[in-house]
Amino acid sequence: MPLPALGQGSCAFNSCMTGRDPTGTVVPYMTGERSFPTGAFSPTDSLPLEICSFPLRSPAGIMEPSGMRPRPGPFLACACFFTDNLFVPRYGLHLRYHGDPEQLRRDYGPVEKEVQRRKELESRSRERKAIISQNYKPKHPQLYTLQESFLAPEFLEMVRYSTSEGADLQGLLDRVESISDKRIYRLPVFAKEFCQAFIEELENFEQSELPKGRPNSMNNYGVLLNELGLDETFITSLREKYLQPLTALLYPDCGGGCLDSHKAFVVKYALQEDLDLSSHYDNAEVTLNISLGKEFTEGNLYFADFRKDSNPVPKYIEVEHVPFHGLFHRGGQIHGALPIASGERWNLIIWMRSSIVRNHLCPMCNREPELVQAEGFGDGFTRNSENVQPETLDVCALT
């Protein structure tokens, strides 16, 4: 089905990460009984990488956050956030804008609205967080500090192995489920009881009259966990103490041993709300997508090529959600979600970032980042990585 062609006149739009080619024409690619869109994705230059070593273990057997390198800071964003990867639901496209602002307003109003939303994002988020902190009464306050009882026993065993002396990639792969050669891995993360209580907490917040922010430009329903007060005492501890020992082995070439910031949010899919998710890649070096529940049908994820690959006919795989399990994948892996058919699906998404990696090349504009001030973890960039000399790790020993 043809769509209006973009890039006419003095306004120049580039299709950045989309299920359509640059002219706006859908080109289906069949796999099994599904029809997935192909996309036009340009390869990027190779990235100069420094691979960090990872502290192995504490006397308790699992690395404590105090064993991590000091956090860099302050964290910053790239100015491309206001010009690149602007999602327009009408076309199902991410766009990059270069051209006449007047024509932008006249012909592509939704793009201008998205730019304005991004410019106001931090101030509005700061206001919401303050209001929520002062007025929200949690249903399950014990959930706001991470406890090992929240985590699946199998997950804890994987972490103990990964922080043990002599741990290597093959040993970890013997303990996780490898989905494909795309380096997608499934593993149990949370206990069932935690997921049920966590969804109750999210629903309690959802039903309140307090202000709520969108998780990102593509999802309209869900919760930003930093605004709910879950960042420092829950997600940061989870990333530093439990996730990074795994990512250091699984993704050493993506900065998996140097993940020093994140963005975490929960997305909700339901009938009459968000049903699916267009093709995209994440603003992350490594992503963890955890299925929290509830009852639902369909809505599987699909994965295409890595964004640096220039395959004219991408190979897609479809991956089912397994309750209480997470999927690790590289942030640059192009993916999306098929429509849900019934029920509700809640997923916790953690975008994990490495400043040592992204300071060389912004993953969203494929250029040297133009740094601008940001709050909190920003988009994971820093100014001081040039002065950091990380220990090195023999990648050949892990592959």
Coordinates of C-alpha atoms in Angstrom, one line a residue:
M1 CA 0.0 0.0 0.0
P2 CA 1.7 3.2 -1.1
L3 CA 2.1 6.1 1.3
P4 CA 2.7 9.8 0.5
A5 CA 6.3 10.2 -0.6
L6 CA 8.5 12.1 1.9
G7 CA 11.3 14.5 1.1
Q8 CA 9.6 16.6 -1.6
G9 CA 10.1 20.4 -1.8
S10 CA 12.6 22.0 0.4
C11 CA 11.8 19.8 3.4
A12 CA 14.1 16.8 3.4
F13 CA 13.1 13.8 5.5
N14 CA 15.1 10.7 5.8
S15 CA 13.5 7.4 6.7
C16 CA 15.6 6.3 9.7
M17 CA 14.2 3.0 11.1
T18 CA 11.0 2.0 9.6
G19 CA 9.0 -0.8 8.1
R20 CA 8.9 1.1 4.8
D21 CA 11.4 2.1 2.2
P22 CA 12.5 5.8 1.8
T23 CA 9.7 6.4 -0.7
G24 CA 7.1 5.3 1.8
T25 CA 6.2 2.1 0.0
V26 CA 5.5 -1.0 2.1
V27 CA 7.5 -4.0 0.9
P28 CA 6.4 -7.2 2.8
Y29 CA 8.8 -10.0 3.6
M30 CA 7.2 -13.3 4.4
T31 CA 8.3 -15.6 7.2
G32 CA 6.0 -18.5 8.1
E33 CA 2.4 -17.2 8.2
R34 CA 3.5 -13.6 9.1
S35 CA 4.1 -10.7 6.8
F36 CA 6.8 -8.4 8.1
P37 CA 7.9 -5.1 6.6
T38 CA 11.3 -4.6 5.2
G39 CA 13.2 -1.5 5.9
A40 CA 16.0 0.7 4.5
F41 CA 18.7 0.8 7.0
S42 CA 22.2 2.3 6.3
P43 CA 25.3 0.7 7.8
T44 CA 27.3 2.9 10.1
D45 CA 31.1 3.2 10.4
S46 CA 32.9 0.8 12.7
L47 CA 33.1 2.0 16.3
P48 CA 36.3 2.4 18.2
L49 CA 35.7 0.4 21.4
E50 CA 37.4 -0.1 24.7
I51 CA 36.2 -3.2 26.4
C52 CA 36.0 -3.0 30.2
S53 CA 37.0 -5.7 32.5
F54 CA 34.5 -6.7 35.2
P55 CA 35.1 -7.3 38.9
L56 CA 34.4 -10.9 39.6
R57 CA 32.9 -11.6 43.0
S58 CA 32.5 -10.5 46.6
P59 CA 32.8 -12.9 49.5
A60 CA 29.1 -13.4 49.3
G61 CA 29.4 -14.8 45.8
I62 CA 27.6 -11.9 43.9
M63 CA 29.3 -8.7 43.1
E64 CA 28.2 -5.8 45.2
P65 CA 27.6 -2.3 43.7
S66 CA 30.6 -1.0 45.6
G67 CA 32.7 -3.2 43.4
M68 CA 31.8 -1.1 40.4
R69 CA 34.0 1.7 39.0
P70 CA 32.9 5.2 40.2
R71 CA 30.0 6.5 38.2
P72 CA 30.9 9.1 35.6
G73 CA 28.9 12.3 35.4
P74 CA 27.1 14.4 34.9
F75 CA 25.2 12.6 32.2
L76 CA 24.3 14.4 29.0
A77 CA 22.2 14.0 25.9
C78 CA 22.9 14.4 22.2
A79 CA 21.3 17.3 20.4
C80 CA 20.0 15.0 17.7
F81 CA 17.1 14.1 20.1
F82 CA 15.4 17.2 18.8
T83 CA 16.0 16.5 15.1
D84 CA 16.4 12.8 14.5
N85 CA 14.2 9.7 14.9
L86 CA 11.0 11.6 15.2
F87 CA 8.2 9.1 15.2
V88 CA 5.1 10.0 13.2
P89 CA 2.3 7.5 14.0
R90 CA 0.3 8.5 10.8
Y91 CA 3.0 7.0 8.7
G92 CA 4.5 4.5 11.1
L93 CA 7.9 6.1 10.4
H94 CA 10.8 7.6 12.2
L95 CA 12.0 10.7 10.4
R96 CA 15.1 12.9 10.4
Y97 CA 14.3 16.5 9.5
H98 CA 16.6 19.0 7.7
G99 CA 14.9 21.9 6.0
D100 CA 12.6 24.8 6.2
P101 CA 10.8 25.2 9.6
E102 CA 7.8 26.9 7.9
Q103 CA 7.2 24.0 5.6
L104 CA 7.7 21.7 8.5
R105 CA 4.8 23.4 10.4
R106 CA 2.7 23.5 7.2
D107 CA 3.1 20.0 5.9
Y108 CA 4.2 17.9 8.8
G109 CA 2.4 19.3 11.9
P110 CA 2.8 16.0 13.9
V111 CA 6.6 16.3 13.5
E112 CA 6.7 19.8 14.9
K113 CA 4.5 18.6 17.8
E114 CA 6.9 15.8 18.6
V115 CA 9.9 18.2 18.5
Q116 CA 8.1 20.5 20.9
R117 CA 7.2 17.6 23.2
R118 CA 10.8 16.6 23.4
K119 CA 11.9 20.2 24.2
E120 CA 9.5 20.2 27.2
L121 CA 10.2 16.6 28.2
E122 CA 12.6 17.2 31.1
S123 CA 10.8 20.1 32.7
R124 CA 7.4 18.3 32.6
S125 CA 9.0 15.1 33.9
R126 CA 10.6 17.0 36.8
E127 CA 7.2 18.5 37.7
R128 CA 5.4 15.1 37.5
K129 CA 8.1 13.4 39.6
A130 CA 7.7 16.1 42.4
I131 CA 3.9 15.8 42.4
I132 CA 4.0 12.0 42.5
S133 CA 6.6 12.0 45.3
Q134 CA 4.5 14.2 47.4
N135 CA 1.1 12.7 46.8
Y136 CA 1.3 9.0 45.7
K137 CA 0.6 6.3 48.3
P138 CA 2.1 3.0 47.1
K139 CA 0.0 -0.1 47.4
H140 CA 3.1 -2.3 48.0
P141 CA 5.8 0.1 49.4
Q142 CA 8.2 -2.9 50.0
L143 CA 8.6 -3.2 46.2
Y144 CA 10.5 0.0 45.9
T145 CA 13.8 -1.4 47.2
L146 CA 15.2 -4.4 45.3
Q147 CA 15.4 -7.6 47.3
E148 CA 16.8 -10.9 46.2
S149 CA 13.5 -12.6 47.0
F150 CA 12.1 -10.7 44.0
L151 CA 14.4 -12.6 41.7
A152 CA 14.1 -16.1 40.2
P153 CA 16.4 -18.7 41.8
E154 CA 17.7 -19.7 38.3
F155 CA 18.6 -16.0 37.6
L156 CA 20.5 -15.7 40.9
E157 CA 22.4 -18.9 40.0
M158 CA 23.4 -17.3 36.6
V159 CA 24.7 -14.2 38.4
R160 CA 26.7 -16.3 40.9
Y161 CA 28.3 -18.2 38.0
S162 CA 29.0 -15.0 36.1
T163 CA 30.8 -13.4 39.1
S164 CA 32.7 -16.6 39.9
E165 CA 36.4 -17.0 39.1
G166 CA 36.9 -18.5 35.7
A167 CA 33.4 -17.7 34.4
D168 CA 33.3 -17.5 30.6
L169 CA 30.8 -17.0 27.8
Q170 CA 30.3 -20.6 27.0
G171 CA 29.6 -21.4 30.6
L172 CA 26.9 -18.7 30.7
L173 CA 25.4 -19.8 27.4
D174 CA 25.0 -23.3 28.9
R175 CA 22.6 -21.6 31.5
V176 CA 20.6 -19.2 29.3
E177 CA 18.4 -19.9 26.2
S178 CA 19.9 -18.7 23.0
I179 CA 17.1 -17.6 20.7
S180 CA 19.0 -17.2 17.5
D181 CA 22.3 -16.2 15.9
K182 CA 21.1 -12.6 16.5
R183 CA 22.5 -12.8 20.0
I184 CA 19.1 -12.8 21.7
Y185 CA 18.9 -14.6 25.0
R186 CA 16.0 -15.6 27.2
L187 CA 16.3 -16.2 30.9
P188 CA 14.0 -16.2 34.0
V189 CA 14.4 -12.9 35.9
F190 CA 11.7 -12.3 38.5
A191 CA 9.6 -14.5 40.7
K192 CA 5.9 -14.9 39.8
E193 CA 4.8 -13.4 43.1
F194 CA 6.9 -10.3 42.5
C195 CA 5.5 -9.8 39.0
Q196 CA 1.9 -10.1 40.3
A197 CA 2.5 -7.6 43.1
F198 CA 4.4 -5.2 40.7
I199 CA 1.5 -5.1 38.2
E200 CA -0.9 -4.4 41.1
E201 CA 1.4 -1.5 42.0
L202 CA 1.4 -0.2 38.5
E203 CA -2.4 -0.5 38.2
N204 CA -2.8 1.3 41.4
F205 CA -0.7 4.2 40.1
E206 CA -2.5 4.1 36.7
Q207 CA -5.9 4.4 38.4
S208 CA -4.8 7.5 40.4
E209 CA -5.4 11.0 39.2
L210 CA -1.7 11.9 39.4
P211 CA 0.0 13.0 36.2
K212 CA 1.6 10.4 34.0
G213 CA 4.3 10.6 31.3
R214 CA 4.5 8.5 28.2
P215 CA 7.2 5.9 28.3
N216 CA 8.6 7.1 24.9
S217 CA 7.4 8.6 21.6
M218 CA 6.0 5.2 20.4
N219 CA 4.1 4.0 23.5
N220 CA 1.2 5.9 24.9
Y221 CA 0.5 3.6 27.9
G222 CA 2.9 2.7 30.6
V223 CA 4.9 4.1 33.4
L224 CA 8.3 5.9 33.6
L225 CA 9.9 4.2 36.6
N226 CA 12.2 7.2 37.5
E227 CA 9.1 9.3 38.0
L228 CA 7.6 6.6 40.3
G229 CA 10.7 6.6 42.4
L230 CA 12.0 3.2 41.4
D231 CA 15.3 4.2 39.7
E232 CA 17.9 4.4 42.4
T233 CA 16.8 1.9 44.9
F234 CA 15.5 -0.7 42.4
I235 CA 16.7 -0.4 38.8
T236 CA 20.2 0.9 39.4
S237 CA 20.8 -1.9 41.9
L238 CA 19.4 -4.4 39.5
R239 CA 21.7 -3.2 36.7
E240 CA 24.9 -2.9 38.7
K241 CA 24.7 -5.9 40.9
Y242 CA 22.8 -8.5 38.8
L243 CA 22.5 -7.6 35.1
Q244 CA 26.0 -6.3 34.4
P245 CA 27.8 -9.6 35.3
L246 CA 25.7 -11.2 32.6
T247 CA 26.0 -8.5 30.0
A248 CA 29.8 -8.3 30.5
L249 CA 30.0 -11.9 29.2
L250 CA 27.2 -11.8 26.6
Y251 CA 28.0 -8.4 25.0
P252 CA 31.6 -7.4 25.7
D253 CA 31.9 -5.7 22.3
C254 CA 28.8 -3.5 23.1
G255 CA 30.1 -2.2 26.4
G256 CA 28.3 -4.9 28.4
G257 CA 30.9 -4.6 31.1
C258 CA 30.7 -0.8 31.3
L259 CA 27.0 -0.1 31.5
D260 CA 26.8 3.0 33.7
S261 CA 23.3 4.4 33.1
H262 CA 19.9 3.4 31.9
K263 CA 16.3 4.3 31.1
A264 CA 13.6 2.0 32.6
F265 CA 9.9 2.0 31.9
V266 CA 6.9 -0.3 31.7
V267 CA 4.8 -0.6 28.6
K268 CA 1.2 -1.8 28.5
Y269 CA -0.6 -3.3 25.5
A270 CA -4.4 -3.8 25.5
L271 CA -7.4 -3.6 23.2
Q272 CA -8.5 0.0 22.7
E273 CA -5.0 1.1 23.8
D274 CA -1.6 0.4 22.3
L275 CA -1.9 -2.8 20.3
D276 CA 1.5 -3.1 18.6
L277 CA 4.9 -1.4 18.1
S278 CA 6.5 -0.4 14.8
S279 CA 10.0 -1.4 13.8
H280 CA 12.7 0.5 15.6
Y281 CA 16.0 0.1 17.4
D282 CA 16.6 1.3 21.0
N283 CA 18.7 4.1 22.4
A284 CA 20.8 1.6 24.3
E285 CA 23.8 -0.6 24.0
V286 CA 22.0 -3.5 25.6
T287 CA 18.2 -3.9 26.3
L288 CA 16.4 -6.2 28.7
N289 CA 12.7 -6.8 28.0
I290 CA 10.9 -8.6 30.8
S291 CA 7.4 -10.0 30.4
L292 CA 5.6 -9.3 33.7
G293 CA 2.2 -10.8 32.7
K294 CA -1.0 -10.7 32.6
E295 CA -3.2 -12.9 30.5
F296 CA -3.0 -12.1 26.8
T297 CA -2.9 -13.7 23.3
E298 CA -0.7 -12.8 20.3
G299 CA 1.5 -9.7 20.6
N300 CA 4.8 -11.6 19.9
L301 CA 8.0 -9.7 19.3
Y302 CA 9.9 -9.8 16.0
F303 CA 13.5 -9.2 15.4
A304 CA 15.2 -8.2 12.1
D305 CA 18.9 -7.4 11.4
F306 CA 21.3 -5.3 13.5
R307 CA 21.1 -1.7 12.4
K308 CA 24.7 -1.7 11.0
D309 CA 23.9 -4.6 8.7
S310 CA 23.0 -3.7 5.1
N311 CA 20.9 -6.8 4.2
P312 CA 18.5 -5.8 1.4
V313 CA 16.1 -8.6 2.5
P314 CA 16.2 -8.7 6.3
K315 CA 15.7 -12.0 8.0
Y316 CA 13.0 -11.8 10.7
I317 CA 12.4 -14.1 13.6
E318 CA 9.3 -14.1 15.8
V319 CA 9.7 -14.6 19.6
E320 CA 7.0 -15.4 22.1
H321 CA 6.7 -13.7 25.5
V322 CA 7.3 -16.1 28.4
P323 CA 5.9 -14.7 31.7
F324 CA 8.5 -13.6 34.2
H325 CA 11.3 -14.2 31.7
G326 CA 13.4 -11.5 30.1
L327 CA 15.0 -11.2 26.6
F328 CA 18.5 -9.7 26.3
H329 CA 19.3 -8.1 23.0
R330 CA 21.6 -5.5 21.6
G331 CA 20.0 -2.1 21.5
G332 CA 20.7 -1.7 17.8
Q333 CA 18.8 -4.9 16.9
I334 CA 15.8 -3.8 14.8
H335 CA 12.6 -5.1 16.4
G336 CA 8.9 -4.5 17.0
A337 CA 5.8 -6.1 18.4
L338 CA 2.9 -7.7 16.6
P339 CA -0.7 -6.7 17.6
I340 CA -2.1 -8.1 20.8
A341 CA -5.4 -10.0 20.2
S342 CA -6.9 -10.1 23.7
G343 CA -6.1 -9.4 27.3
E344 CA -3.3 -7.1 28.6
R345 CA 0.4 -7.4 28.3
W346 CA 2.8 -5.6 30.6
N347 CA 6.6 -5.5 30.0
L348 CA 9.4 -3.9 31.9
I349 CA 12.0 -2.4 29.5
I350 CA 15.5 -1.5 30.6
W351 CA 17.7 0.4 28.1
M352 CA 21.3 0.0 29.4
R353 CA 23.9 2.4 28.2
S354 CA 27.7 2.7 28.2
S355 CA 29.2 6.2 28.1
I356 CA 32.5 4.8 27.0
V357 CA 30.8 3.4 23.9
R358 CA 28.4 6.1 23.0
N359 CA 30.7 9.0 23.6
H360 CA 32.5 8.0 20.4
L361 CA 29.3 7.7 18.3
C362 CA 25.7 8.5 19.0
P363 CA 23.6 5.4 18.2
M364 CA 20.6 7.5 17.2
C365 CA 22.2 9.8 14.6
N366 CA 25.4 7.9 13.8
R367 CA 27.5 11.0 14.4
E368 CA 29.9 12.2 17.0
P369 CA 27.5 13.3 19.8
E370 CA 26.7 17.0 20.1
L371 CA 26.4 17.1 23.9
V372 CA 23.7 19.1 25.6
Q373 CA 22.7 19.3 29.3
A374 CA 20.3 16.8 30.7
E375 CA 18.8 15.7 34.0
G376 CA 19.4 12.4 35.7
F377 CA 21.0 9.8 33.5
G378 CA 20.2 11.9 30.4
D379 CA 20.9 9.7 27.4
G380 CA 24.0 8.2 28.9
F381 CA 26.7 10.5 27.4
T382 CA 29.5 12.1 29.5
R383 CA 32.3 14.5 28.8
N384 CA 34.9 12.7 30.9
S385 CA 35.4 9.4 29.2
E386 CA 38.4 10.6 27.3
N387 CA 40.2 10.8 30.7
V388 CA 39.1 7.3 31.7
Q389 CA 41.5 4.5 31.0
P390 CA 39.4 1.3 31.4
E391 CA 41.1 -2.0 32.1
T392 CA 40.9 -4.2 29.0
L393 CA 39.4 -7.6 28.5
D394 CA 40.5 -10.1 26.0
V395 CA 37.4 -10.4 23.8
C396 CA 38.8 -13.5 22.1
A397 CA 38.5 -15.3 25.5
L398 CA 34.8 -14.6 25.6
T399 CA 33.8 -15.6 22.0

